[in-house]
GROMACS .gro file of C-alpha atoms in nm:
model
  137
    1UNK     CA    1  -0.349   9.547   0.373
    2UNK     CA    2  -0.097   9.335   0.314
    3UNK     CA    3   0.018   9.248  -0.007
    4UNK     CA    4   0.208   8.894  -0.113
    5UNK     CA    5   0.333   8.825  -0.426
    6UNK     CA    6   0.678   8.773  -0.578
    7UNK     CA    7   0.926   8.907  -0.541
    8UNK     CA    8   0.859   8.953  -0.151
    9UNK     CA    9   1.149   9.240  -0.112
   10UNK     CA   10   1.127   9.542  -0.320
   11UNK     CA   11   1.061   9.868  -0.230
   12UNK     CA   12   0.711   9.935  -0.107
   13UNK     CA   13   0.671   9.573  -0.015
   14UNK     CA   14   0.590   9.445   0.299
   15UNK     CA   15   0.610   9.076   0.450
   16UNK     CA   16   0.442   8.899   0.793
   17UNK     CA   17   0.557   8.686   1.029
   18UNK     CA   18   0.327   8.336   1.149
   19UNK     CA   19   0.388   8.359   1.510
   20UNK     CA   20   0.220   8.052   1.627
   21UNK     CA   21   0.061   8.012   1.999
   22UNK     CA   22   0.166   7.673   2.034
   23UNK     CA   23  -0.150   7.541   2.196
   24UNK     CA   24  -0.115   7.273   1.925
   25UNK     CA   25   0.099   7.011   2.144
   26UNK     CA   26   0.071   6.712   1.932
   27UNK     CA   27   0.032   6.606   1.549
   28UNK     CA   28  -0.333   6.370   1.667
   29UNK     CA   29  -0.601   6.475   1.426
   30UNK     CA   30  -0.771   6.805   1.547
   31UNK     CA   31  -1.187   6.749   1.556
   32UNK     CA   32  -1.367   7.045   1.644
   33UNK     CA   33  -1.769   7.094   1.762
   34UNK     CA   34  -2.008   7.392   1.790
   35UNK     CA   35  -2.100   7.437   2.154
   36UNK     CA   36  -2.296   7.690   2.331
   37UNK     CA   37  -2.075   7.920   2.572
   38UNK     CA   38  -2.235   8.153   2.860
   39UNK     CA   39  -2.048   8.309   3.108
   40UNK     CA   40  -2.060   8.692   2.978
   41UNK     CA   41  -1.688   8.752   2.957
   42UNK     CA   42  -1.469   8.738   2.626
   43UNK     CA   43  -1.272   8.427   2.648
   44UNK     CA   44  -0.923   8.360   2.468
   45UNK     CA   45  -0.847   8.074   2.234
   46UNK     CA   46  -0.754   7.774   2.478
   47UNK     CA   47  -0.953   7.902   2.770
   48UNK     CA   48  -0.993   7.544   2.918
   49UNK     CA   49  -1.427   7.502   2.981
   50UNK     CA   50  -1.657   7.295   3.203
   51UNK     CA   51  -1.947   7.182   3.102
   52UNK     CA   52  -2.286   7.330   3.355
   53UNK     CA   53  -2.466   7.034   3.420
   54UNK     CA   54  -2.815   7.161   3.439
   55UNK     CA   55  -2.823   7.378   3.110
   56UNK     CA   56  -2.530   7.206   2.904
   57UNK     CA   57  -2.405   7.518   2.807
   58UNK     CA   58  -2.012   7.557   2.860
   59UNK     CA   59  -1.850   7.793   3.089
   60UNK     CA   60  -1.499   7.892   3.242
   61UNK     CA   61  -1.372   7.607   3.461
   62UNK     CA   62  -1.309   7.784   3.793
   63UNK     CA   63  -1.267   7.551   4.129
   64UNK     CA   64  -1.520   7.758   4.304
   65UNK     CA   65  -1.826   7.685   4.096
   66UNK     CA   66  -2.061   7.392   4.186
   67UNK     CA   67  -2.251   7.397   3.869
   68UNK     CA   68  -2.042   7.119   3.696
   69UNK     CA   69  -1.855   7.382   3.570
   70UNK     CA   70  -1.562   7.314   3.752
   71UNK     CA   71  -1.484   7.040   3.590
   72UNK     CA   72  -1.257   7.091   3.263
   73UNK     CA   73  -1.390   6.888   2.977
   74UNK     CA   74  -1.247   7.093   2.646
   75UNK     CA   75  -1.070   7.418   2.553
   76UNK     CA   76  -1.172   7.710   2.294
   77UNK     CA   77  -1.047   7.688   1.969
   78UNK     CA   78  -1.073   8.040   1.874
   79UNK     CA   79  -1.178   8.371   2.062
   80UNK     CA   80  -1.532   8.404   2.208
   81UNK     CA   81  -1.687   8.718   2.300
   82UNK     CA   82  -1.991   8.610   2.485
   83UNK     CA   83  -2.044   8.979   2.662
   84UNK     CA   84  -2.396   9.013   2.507
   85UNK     CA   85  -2.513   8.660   2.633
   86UNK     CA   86  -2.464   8.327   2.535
   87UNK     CA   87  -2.304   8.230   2.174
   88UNK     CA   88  -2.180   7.980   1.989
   89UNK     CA   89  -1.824   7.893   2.006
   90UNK     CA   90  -1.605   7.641   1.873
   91UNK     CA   91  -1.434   7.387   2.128
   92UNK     CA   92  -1.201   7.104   2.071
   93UNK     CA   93  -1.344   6.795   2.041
   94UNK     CA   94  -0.981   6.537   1.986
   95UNK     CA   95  -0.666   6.665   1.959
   96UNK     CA   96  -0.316   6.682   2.166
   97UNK     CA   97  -0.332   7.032   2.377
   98UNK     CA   98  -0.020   7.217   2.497
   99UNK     CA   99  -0.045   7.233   2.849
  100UNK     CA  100   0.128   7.543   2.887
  101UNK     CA  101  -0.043   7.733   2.624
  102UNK     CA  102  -0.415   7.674   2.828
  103UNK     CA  103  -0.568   7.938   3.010
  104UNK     CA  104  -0.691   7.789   3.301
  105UNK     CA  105  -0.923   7.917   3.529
  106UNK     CA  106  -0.893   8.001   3.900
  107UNK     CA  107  -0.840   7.744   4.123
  108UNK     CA  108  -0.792   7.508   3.831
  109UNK     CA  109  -0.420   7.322   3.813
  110UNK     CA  110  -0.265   7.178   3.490
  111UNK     CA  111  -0.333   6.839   3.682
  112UNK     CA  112  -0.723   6.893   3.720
  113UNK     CA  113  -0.731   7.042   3.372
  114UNK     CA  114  -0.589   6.737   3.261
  115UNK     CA  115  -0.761   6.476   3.452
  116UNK     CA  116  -1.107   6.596   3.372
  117UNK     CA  117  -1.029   6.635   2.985
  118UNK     CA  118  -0.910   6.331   2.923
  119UNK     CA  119  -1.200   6.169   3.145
  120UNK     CA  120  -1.456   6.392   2.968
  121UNK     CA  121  -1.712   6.174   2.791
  122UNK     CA  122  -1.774   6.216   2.407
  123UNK     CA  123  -1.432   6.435   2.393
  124UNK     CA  124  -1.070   6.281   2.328
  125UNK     CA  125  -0.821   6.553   2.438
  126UNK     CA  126  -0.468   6.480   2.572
  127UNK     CA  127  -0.258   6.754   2.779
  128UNK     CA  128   0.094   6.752   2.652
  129UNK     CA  129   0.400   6.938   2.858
  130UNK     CA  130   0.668   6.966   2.613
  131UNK     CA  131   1.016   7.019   2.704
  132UNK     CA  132   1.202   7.330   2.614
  133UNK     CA  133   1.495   7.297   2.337
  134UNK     CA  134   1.649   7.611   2.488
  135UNK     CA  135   2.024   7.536   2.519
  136UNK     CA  136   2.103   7.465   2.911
  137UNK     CA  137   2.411   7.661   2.943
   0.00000   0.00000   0.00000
């Protein structure tokens, strides 16, 4: 357990460190939705999804499939264990996405990932690639 409280650095005391993922890319208002995710894997926050057309239900985007899936049309907002069967997860609905934060599936470029998000119906999500302030020298 982790205790906070002043003051932070006496003996005994411990302090964290907010290490953020960066999948944030933008300061557009975040609006999240409940969805139903299949798939039986445990997927990461911003595993980019596709949406199977038959059932719905959301799944990996992978090239391969011919479901719908293969399509990208959101990203996770948190981690989803769906192992046991399908669960609900919660996916972005709007917001600004950092493109290299996104776990994309095989197959699936930052280019199709972004095409098919932005193109998604009833979703407004917008793939960023930031640039790096790492000194050049």
């Amino acid at each position: 357990m982790t205790t906070f409280g002043a003051p932070p650095f006496q003996p005994g005391m411990t302090t964290d460190t907010y290490i953020p993922d960066q999948l944030i890319g933008g300061d557009l208002k975040i609006v999240t939705d409940n969805a139903t995710i299949t798939g039986g894997a445990i997927y990461k926050r911003g595993t980019v999804l596709g949406k199977i057309t038959a059932s719905g239900k959301l799944t990996q985007a992978l090239a391969a499939s011919n479901d719908g899936s293969q399509t990208p049309v959101t990203a996770l907002v948190d981690d989803v264990d769906s192992t046991g069967g399908d669960v609900t997860g919660p996916v972005f609905r709007q917001a600004e996405l950092n493109g290299n934060a996104l776990i994309l599936g095989t197959g699936i470029t930052l280019s199709t990932a972004k095409a098919g998000m932005e193109a998604a119906a009833g979703y407004n999500l917008f793939i960023k690639s930031p640039v790096t302030a790492a000194d050049p020298t």
